[in-house]
Coordinates of N, CA, C and O in Angstrom, one line a residue:
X27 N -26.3 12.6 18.9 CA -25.6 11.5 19.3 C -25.3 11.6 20.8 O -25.9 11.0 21.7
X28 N -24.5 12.3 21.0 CA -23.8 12.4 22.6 C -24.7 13.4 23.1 O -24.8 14.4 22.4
X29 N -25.5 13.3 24.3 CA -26.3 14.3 24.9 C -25.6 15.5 25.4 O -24.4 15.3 25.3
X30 N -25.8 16.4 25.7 CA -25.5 17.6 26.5 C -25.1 17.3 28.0 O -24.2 17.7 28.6
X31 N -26.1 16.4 28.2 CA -25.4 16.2 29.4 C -24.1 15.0 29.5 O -23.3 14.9 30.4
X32 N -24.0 14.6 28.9 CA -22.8 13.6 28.7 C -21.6 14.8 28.4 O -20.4 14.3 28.3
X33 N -21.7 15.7 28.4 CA -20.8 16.6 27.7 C -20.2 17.4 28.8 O -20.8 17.6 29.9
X34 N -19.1 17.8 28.7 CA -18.2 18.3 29.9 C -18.0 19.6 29.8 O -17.9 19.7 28.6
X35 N -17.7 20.9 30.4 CA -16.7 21.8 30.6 C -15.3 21.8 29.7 O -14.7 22.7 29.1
X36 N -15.2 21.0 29.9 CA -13.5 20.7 29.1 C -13.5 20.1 28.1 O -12.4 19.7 27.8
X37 N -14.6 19.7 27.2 CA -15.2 19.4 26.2 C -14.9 20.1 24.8 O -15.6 21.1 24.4
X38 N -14.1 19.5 24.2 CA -13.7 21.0 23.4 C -13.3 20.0 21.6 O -13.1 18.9 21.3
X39 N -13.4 21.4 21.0 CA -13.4 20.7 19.1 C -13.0 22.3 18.1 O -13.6 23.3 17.9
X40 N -11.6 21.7 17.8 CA -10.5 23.0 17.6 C -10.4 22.5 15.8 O -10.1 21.4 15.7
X41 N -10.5 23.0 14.9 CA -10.3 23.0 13.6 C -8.5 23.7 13.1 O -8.4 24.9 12.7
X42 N -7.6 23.0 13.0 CA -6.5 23.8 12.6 C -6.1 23.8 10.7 O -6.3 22.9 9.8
X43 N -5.5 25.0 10.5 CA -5.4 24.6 8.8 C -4.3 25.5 8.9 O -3.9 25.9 10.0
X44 N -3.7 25.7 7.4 CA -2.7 26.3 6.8 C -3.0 27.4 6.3 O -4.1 27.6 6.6
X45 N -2.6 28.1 5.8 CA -3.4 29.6 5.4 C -1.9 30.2 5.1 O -1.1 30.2 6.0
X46 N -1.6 30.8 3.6 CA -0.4 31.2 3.4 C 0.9 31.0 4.0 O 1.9 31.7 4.3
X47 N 0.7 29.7 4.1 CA 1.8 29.0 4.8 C 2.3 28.9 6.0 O 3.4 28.6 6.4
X48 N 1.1 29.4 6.8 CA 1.3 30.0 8.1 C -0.1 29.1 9.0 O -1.3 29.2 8.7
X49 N 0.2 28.3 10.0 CA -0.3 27.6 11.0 C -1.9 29.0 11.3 O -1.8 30.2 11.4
X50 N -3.2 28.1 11.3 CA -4.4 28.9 11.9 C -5.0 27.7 12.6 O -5.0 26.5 12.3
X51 N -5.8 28.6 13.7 CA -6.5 27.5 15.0 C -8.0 28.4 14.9 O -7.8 29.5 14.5
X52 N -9.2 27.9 15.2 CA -10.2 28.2 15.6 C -11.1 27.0 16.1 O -11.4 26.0 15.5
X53 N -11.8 27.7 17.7 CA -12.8 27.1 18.4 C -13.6 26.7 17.1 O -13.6 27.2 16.0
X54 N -14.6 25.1 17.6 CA -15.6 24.6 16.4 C -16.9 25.3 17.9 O -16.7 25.3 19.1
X55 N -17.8 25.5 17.4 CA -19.1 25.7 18.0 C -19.5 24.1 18.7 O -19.6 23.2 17.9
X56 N -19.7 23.7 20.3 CA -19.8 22.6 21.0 C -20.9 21.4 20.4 O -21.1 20.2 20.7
X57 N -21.4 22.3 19.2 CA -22.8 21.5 18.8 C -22.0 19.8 18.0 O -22.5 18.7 17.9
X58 N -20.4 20.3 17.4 CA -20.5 19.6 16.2 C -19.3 18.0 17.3 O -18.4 17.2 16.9
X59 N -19.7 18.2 18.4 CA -19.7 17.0 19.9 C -20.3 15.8 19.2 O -20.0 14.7 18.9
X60 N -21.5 16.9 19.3 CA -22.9 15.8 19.6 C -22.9 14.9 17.9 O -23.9 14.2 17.6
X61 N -22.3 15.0 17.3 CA -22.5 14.5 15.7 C -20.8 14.1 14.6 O -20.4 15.0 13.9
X62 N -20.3 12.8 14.7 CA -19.7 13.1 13.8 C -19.4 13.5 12.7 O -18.4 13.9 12.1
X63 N -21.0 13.3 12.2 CA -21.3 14.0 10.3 C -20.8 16.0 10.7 O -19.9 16.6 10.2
X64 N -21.7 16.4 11.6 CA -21.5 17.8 11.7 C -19.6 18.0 12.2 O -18.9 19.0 12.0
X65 N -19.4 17.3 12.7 CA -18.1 17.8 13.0 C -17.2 17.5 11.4 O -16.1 18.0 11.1
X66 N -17.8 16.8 10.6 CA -16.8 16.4 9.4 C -17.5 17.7 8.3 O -16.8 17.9 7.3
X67 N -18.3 18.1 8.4 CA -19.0 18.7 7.2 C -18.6 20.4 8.3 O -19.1 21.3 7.7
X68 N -18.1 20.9 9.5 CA -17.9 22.0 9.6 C -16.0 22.3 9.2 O -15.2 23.2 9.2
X69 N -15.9 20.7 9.2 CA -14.0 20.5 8.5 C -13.8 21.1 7.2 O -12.9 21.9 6.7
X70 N -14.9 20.4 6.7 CA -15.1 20.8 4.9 C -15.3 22.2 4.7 O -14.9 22.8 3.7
X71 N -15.8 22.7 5.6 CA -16.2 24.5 5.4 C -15.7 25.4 5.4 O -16.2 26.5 5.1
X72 N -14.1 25.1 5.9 CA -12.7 25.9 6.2 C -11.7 25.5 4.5 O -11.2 24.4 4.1
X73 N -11.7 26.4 4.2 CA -10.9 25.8 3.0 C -9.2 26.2 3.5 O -8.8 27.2 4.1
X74 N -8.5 25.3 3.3 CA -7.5 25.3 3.3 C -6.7 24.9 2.5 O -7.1 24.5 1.4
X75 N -5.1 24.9 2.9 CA -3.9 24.6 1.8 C -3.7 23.4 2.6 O -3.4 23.5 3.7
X76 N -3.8 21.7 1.9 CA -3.5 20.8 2.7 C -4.4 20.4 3.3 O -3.9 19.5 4.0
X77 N -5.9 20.7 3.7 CA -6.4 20.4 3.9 C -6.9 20.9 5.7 O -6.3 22.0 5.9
X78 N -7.7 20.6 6.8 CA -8.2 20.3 8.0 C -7.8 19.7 8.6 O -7.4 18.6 8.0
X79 N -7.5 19.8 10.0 CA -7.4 18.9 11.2 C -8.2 19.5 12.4 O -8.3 20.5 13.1
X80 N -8.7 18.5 12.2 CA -10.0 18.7 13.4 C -9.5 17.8 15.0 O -9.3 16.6 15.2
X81 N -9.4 18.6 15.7 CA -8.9 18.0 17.4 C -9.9 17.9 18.0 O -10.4 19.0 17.9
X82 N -10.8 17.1 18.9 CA -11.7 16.7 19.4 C -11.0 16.4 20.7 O -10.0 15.6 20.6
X83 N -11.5 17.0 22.7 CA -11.3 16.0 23.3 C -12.5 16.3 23.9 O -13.3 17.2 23.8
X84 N -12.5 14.7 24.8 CA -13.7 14.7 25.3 C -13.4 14.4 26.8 O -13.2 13.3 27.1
X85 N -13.4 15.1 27.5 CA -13.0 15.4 29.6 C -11.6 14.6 29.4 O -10.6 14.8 28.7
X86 N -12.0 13.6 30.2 CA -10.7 13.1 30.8 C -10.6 11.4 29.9 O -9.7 10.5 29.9
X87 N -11.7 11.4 29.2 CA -11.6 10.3 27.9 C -11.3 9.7 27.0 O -11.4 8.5 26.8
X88 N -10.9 10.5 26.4 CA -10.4 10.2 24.8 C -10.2 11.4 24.3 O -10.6 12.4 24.9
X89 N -9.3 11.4 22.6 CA -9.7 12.6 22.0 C -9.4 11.9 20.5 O -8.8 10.8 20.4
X90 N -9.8 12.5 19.5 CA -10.2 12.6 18.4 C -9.8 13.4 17.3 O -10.3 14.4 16.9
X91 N -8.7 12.6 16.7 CA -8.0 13.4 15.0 C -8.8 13.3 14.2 O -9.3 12.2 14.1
X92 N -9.4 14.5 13.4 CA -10.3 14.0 11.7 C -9.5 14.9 10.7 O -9.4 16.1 10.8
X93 N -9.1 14.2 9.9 CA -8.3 14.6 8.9 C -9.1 15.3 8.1 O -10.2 15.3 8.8
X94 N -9.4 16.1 6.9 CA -10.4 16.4 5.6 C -9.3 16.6 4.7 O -8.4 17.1 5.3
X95 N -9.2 16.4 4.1 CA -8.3 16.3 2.6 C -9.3 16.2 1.6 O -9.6 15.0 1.3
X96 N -9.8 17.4 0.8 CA -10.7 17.3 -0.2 C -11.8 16.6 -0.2 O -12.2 16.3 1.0
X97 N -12.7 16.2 -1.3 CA -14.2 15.9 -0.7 C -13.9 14.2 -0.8 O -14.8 13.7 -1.3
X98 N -12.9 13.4 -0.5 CA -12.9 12.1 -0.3 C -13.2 11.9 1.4 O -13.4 12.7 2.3
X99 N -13.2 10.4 1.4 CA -13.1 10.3 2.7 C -12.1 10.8 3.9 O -10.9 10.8 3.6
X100 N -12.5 11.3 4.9 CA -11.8 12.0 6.2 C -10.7 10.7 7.0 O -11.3 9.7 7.3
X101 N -9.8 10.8 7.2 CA -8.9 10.2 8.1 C -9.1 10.6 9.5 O -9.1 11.7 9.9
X102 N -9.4 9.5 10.2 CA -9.8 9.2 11.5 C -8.9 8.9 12.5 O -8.2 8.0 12.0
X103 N -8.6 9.1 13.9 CA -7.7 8.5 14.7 C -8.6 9.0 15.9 O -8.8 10.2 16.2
X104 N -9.1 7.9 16.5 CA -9.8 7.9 18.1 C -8.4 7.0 18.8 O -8.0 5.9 18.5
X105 N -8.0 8.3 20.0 CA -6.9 7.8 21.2 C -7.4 6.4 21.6 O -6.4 5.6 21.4
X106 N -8.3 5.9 22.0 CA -8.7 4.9 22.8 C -10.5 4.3 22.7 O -11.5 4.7 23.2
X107 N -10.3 3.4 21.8 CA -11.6 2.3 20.8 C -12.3 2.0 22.4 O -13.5 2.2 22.5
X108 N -11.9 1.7 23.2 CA -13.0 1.8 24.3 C -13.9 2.8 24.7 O -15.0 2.3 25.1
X109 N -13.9 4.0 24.6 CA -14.7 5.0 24.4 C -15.4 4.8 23.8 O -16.4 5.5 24.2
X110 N -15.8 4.1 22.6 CA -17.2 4.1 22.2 C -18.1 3.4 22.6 O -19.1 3.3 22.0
X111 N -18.0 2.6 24.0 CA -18.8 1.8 24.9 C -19.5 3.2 25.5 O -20.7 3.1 25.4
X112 N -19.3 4.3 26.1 CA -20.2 5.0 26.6 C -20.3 6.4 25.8 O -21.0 7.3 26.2
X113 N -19.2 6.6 24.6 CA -19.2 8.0 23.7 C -20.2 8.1 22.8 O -19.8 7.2 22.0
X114 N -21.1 8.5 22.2 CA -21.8 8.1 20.6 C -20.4 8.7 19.4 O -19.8 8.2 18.4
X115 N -20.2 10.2 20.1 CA -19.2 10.2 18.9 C -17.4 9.3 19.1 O -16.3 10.0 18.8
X116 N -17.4 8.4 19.3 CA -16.4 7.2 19.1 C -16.8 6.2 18.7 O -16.3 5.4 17.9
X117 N -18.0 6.2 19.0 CA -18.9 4.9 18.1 C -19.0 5.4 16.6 O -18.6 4.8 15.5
X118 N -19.6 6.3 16.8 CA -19.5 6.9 15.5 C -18.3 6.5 14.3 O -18.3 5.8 13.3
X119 N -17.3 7.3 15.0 CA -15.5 7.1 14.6 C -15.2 5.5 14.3 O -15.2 5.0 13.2
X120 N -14.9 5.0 15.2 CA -15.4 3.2 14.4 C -16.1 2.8 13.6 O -15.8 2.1 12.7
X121 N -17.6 3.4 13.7 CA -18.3 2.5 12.6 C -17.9 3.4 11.5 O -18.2 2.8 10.5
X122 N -17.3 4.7 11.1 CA -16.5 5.2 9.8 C -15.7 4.4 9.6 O -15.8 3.7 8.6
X123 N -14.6 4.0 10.4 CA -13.1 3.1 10.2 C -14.1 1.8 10.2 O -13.7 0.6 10.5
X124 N -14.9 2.0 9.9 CA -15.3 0.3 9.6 C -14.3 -1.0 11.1 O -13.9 -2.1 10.9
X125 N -14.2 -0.3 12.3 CA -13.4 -1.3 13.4 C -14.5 -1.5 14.4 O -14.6 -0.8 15.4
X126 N -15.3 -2.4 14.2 CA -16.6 -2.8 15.2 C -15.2 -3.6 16.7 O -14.2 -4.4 16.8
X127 N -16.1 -2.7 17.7 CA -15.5 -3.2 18.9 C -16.3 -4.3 19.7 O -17.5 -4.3 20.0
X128 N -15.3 -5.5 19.9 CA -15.4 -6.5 20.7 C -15.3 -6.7 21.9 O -14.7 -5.8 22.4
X129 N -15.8 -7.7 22.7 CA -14.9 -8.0 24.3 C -13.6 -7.8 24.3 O -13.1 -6.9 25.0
X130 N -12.8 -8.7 23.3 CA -11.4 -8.6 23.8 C -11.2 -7.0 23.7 O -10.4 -6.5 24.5
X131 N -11.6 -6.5 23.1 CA -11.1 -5.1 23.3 C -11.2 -4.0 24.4 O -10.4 -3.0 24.5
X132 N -12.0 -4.2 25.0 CA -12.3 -3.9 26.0 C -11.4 -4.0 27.7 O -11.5 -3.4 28.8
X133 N -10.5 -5.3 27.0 CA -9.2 -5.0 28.4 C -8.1 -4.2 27.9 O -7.0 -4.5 28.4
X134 N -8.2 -3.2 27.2 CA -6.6 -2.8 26.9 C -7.4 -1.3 26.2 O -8.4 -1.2 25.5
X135 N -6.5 -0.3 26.6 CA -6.8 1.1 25.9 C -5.8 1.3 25.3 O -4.7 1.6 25.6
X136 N -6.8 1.0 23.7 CA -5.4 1.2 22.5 C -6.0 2.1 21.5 O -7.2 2.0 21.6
X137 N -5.7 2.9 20.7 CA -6.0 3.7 19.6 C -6.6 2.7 18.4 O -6.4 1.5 18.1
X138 N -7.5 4.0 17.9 CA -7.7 3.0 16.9 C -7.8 4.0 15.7 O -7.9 5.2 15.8
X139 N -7.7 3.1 14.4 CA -7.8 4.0 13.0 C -6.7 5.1 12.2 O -7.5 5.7 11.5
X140 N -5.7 5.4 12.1 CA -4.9 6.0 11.3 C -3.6 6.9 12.2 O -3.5 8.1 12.4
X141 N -2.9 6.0 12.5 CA -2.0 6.7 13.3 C -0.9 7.4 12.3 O 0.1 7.8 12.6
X142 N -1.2 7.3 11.5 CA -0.1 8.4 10.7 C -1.1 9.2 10.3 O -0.7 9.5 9.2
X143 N -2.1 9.8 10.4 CA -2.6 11.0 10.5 C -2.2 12.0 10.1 O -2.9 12.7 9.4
X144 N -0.9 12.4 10.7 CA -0.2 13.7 10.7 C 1.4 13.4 10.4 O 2.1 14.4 10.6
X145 N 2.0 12.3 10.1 CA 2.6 12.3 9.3 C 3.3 12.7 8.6 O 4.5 12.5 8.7
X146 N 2.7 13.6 7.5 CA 3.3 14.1 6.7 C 3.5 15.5 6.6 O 4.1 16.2 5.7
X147 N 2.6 15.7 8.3 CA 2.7 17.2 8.6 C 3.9 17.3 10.0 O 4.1 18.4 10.6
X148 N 4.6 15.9 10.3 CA 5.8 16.7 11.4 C 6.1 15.4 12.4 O 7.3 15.1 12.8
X149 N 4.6 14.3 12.7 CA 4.2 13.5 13.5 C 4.4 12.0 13.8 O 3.6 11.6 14.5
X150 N 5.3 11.0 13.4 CA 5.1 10.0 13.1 C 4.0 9.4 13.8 O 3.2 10.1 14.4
X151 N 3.8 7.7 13.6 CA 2.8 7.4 13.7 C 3.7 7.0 15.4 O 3.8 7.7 16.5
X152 N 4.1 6.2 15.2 CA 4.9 5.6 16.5 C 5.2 6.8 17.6 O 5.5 6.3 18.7
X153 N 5.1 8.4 17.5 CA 5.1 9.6 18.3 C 3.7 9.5 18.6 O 3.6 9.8 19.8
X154 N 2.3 9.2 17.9 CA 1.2 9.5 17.9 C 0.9 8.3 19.0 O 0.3 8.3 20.1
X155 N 1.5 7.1 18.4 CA 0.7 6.0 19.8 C 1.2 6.3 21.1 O 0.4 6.2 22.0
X156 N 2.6 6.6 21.4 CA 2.9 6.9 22.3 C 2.4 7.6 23.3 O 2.3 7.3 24.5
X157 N 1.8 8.8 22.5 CA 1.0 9.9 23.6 C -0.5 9.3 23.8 O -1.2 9.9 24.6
X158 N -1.2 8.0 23.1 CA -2.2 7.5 23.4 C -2.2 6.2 24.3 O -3.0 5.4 24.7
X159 N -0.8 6.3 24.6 CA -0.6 5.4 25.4 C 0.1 5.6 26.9 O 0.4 4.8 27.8
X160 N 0.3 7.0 27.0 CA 1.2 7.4 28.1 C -0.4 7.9 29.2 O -1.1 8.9 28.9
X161 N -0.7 7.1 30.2 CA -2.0 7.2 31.5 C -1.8 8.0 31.9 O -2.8 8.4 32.5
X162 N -0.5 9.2 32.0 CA -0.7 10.4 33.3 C -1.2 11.5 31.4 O -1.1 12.7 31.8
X163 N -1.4 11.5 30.9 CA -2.2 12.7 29.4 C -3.3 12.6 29.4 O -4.0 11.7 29.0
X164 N -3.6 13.6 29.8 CA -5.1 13.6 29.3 C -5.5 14.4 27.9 O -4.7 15.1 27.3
X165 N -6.5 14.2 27.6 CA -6.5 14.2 25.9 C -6.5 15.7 25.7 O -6.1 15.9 24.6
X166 N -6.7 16.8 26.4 CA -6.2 18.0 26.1 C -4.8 18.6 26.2 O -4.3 19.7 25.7
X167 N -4.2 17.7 26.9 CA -2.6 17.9 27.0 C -1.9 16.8 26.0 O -0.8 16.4 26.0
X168 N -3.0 16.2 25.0 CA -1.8 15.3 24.6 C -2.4 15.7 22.6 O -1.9 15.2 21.6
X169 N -3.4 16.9 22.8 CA -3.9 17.5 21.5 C -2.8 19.1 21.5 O -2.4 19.7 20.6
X170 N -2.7 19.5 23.3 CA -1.6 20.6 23.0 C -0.2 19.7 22.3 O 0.2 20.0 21.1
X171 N 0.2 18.9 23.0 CA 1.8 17.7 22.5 C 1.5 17.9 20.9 O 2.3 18.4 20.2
X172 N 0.3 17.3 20.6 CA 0.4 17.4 18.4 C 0.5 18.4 18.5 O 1.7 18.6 18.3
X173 N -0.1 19.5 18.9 CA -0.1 20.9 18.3 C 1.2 21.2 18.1 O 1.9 21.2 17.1
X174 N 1.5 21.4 19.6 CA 3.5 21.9 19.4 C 4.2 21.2 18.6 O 5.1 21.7 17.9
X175 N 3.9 19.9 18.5 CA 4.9 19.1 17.6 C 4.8 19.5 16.3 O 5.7 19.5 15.5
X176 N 3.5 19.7 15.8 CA 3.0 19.7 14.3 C 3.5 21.6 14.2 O 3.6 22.0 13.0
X177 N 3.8 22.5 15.2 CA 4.0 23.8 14.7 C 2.9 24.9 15.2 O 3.0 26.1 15.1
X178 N 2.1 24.3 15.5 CA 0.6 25.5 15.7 C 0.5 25.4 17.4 O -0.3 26.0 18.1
X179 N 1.5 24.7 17.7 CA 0.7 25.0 19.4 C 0.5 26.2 20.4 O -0.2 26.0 21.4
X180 N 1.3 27.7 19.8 CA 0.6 29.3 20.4 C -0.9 29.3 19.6 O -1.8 30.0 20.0
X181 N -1.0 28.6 18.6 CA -2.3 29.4 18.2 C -3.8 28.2 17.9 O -5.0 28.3 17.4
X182 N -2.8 26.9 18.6 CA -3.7 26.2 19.5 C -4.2 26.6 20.7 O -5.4 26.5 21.1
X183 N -3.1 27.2 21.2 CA -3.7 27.2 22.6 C -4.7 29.1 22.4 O -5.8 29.3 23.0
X184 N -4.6 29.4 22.2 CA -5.2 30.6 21.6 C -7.2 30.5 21.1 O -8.1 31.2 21.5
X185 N -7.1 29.5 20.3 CA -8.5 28.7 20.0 C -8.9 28.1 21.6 O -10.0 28.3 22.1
X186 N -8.0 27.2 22.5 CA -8.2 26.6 23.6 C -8.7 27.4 24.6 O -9.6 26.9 25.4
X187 N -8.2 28.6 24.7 CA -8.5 29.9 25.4 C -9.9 30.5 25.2 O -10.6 30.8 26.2
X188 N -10.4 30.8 23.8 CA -11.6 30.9 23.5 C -12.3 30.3 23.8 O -13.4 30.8 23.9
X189 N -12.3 28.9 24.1 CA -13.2 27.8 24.4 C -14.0 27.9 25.6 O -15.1 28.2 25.9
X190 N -12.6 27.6 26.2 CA -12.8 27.7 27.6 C -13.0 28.9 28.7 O -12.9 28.7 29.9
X191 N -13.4 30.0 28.2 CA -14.0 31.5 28.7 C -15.1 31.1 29.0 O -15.9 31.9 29.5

């Protein structure tokens, strides 16, 4: 989907879960960028208590919630549905949420697909649009904001550190 070269430095896809009741972070390998199926099927591979949250950002563009909750369908939240005009993995992420993007959509950067997300892990939804809507965040400072909020953000930033070496 998304080439290598469309891909950034700061490019990054963080898998968090539960584990004896206790917050875990680990880097995803850069490959599962290029593919929403691979980024959903290396969610499924982490077994957890409660399921996966997969954090996706992409440079200074967008970033990307995927929920996994057992083998049903994944809960989705892309920061900003304009990104799939030049992202493949946001295009992607819509045509899952079934939300085909229009012109009008295209004058306004709004979130799209499941803002309660995390919910029921700390987050409301109305906390979640906010940070998708605040211009000075960029999507790795506003995936640290969930982390701290949700509880994992030392061992977010910990996975973030590995990335970025």
């Amino acid at each position: 989907m998304a080439s290598p070269s469309q891909q950034d430095a700061d490019d990054f896809a963080i898998v968090a879960w539960r584990e004896d009741g206790r917050w875990e972070a680990s880097a995803l390998p850069p490959h599962v960028l290029d593919d929403l199926d691979m980024l959903l099927r290396a969610l499924r591979q982490q077994p957890a208590e409660g399921g996966t949250l997969g954090m996706v950002a992409m440079g200074d563009d967008f970033f990307l919630l995927a929920r996994v909750l057992g083998p049903g369908e994944p809960r989705l939240m892309l920061s900003d549905l304009t990104a799939a005009v030049d992202w493949p993995l946001a295009q992607a992420a819509l045509d899952m949420l079934d939300d085909p993007l229009d012109d009008d959509d295209l004058d306004d950067v709004v979130p799209a697909g499941d803002l309660g997300i995390v919910a029921d892990l700390g987050m409301e939804a109305m906390e979640l649009a906010a940070l998708c809507d605040d211009p000075e965040l960029f999507p790795d400072e506003a995936l640290e904001a969930i982390a701290g909020r949700l509880g994992f953000g030392p061992v977010f930033n910990q996975a973030l550190d590995a990335v970025m070496r």
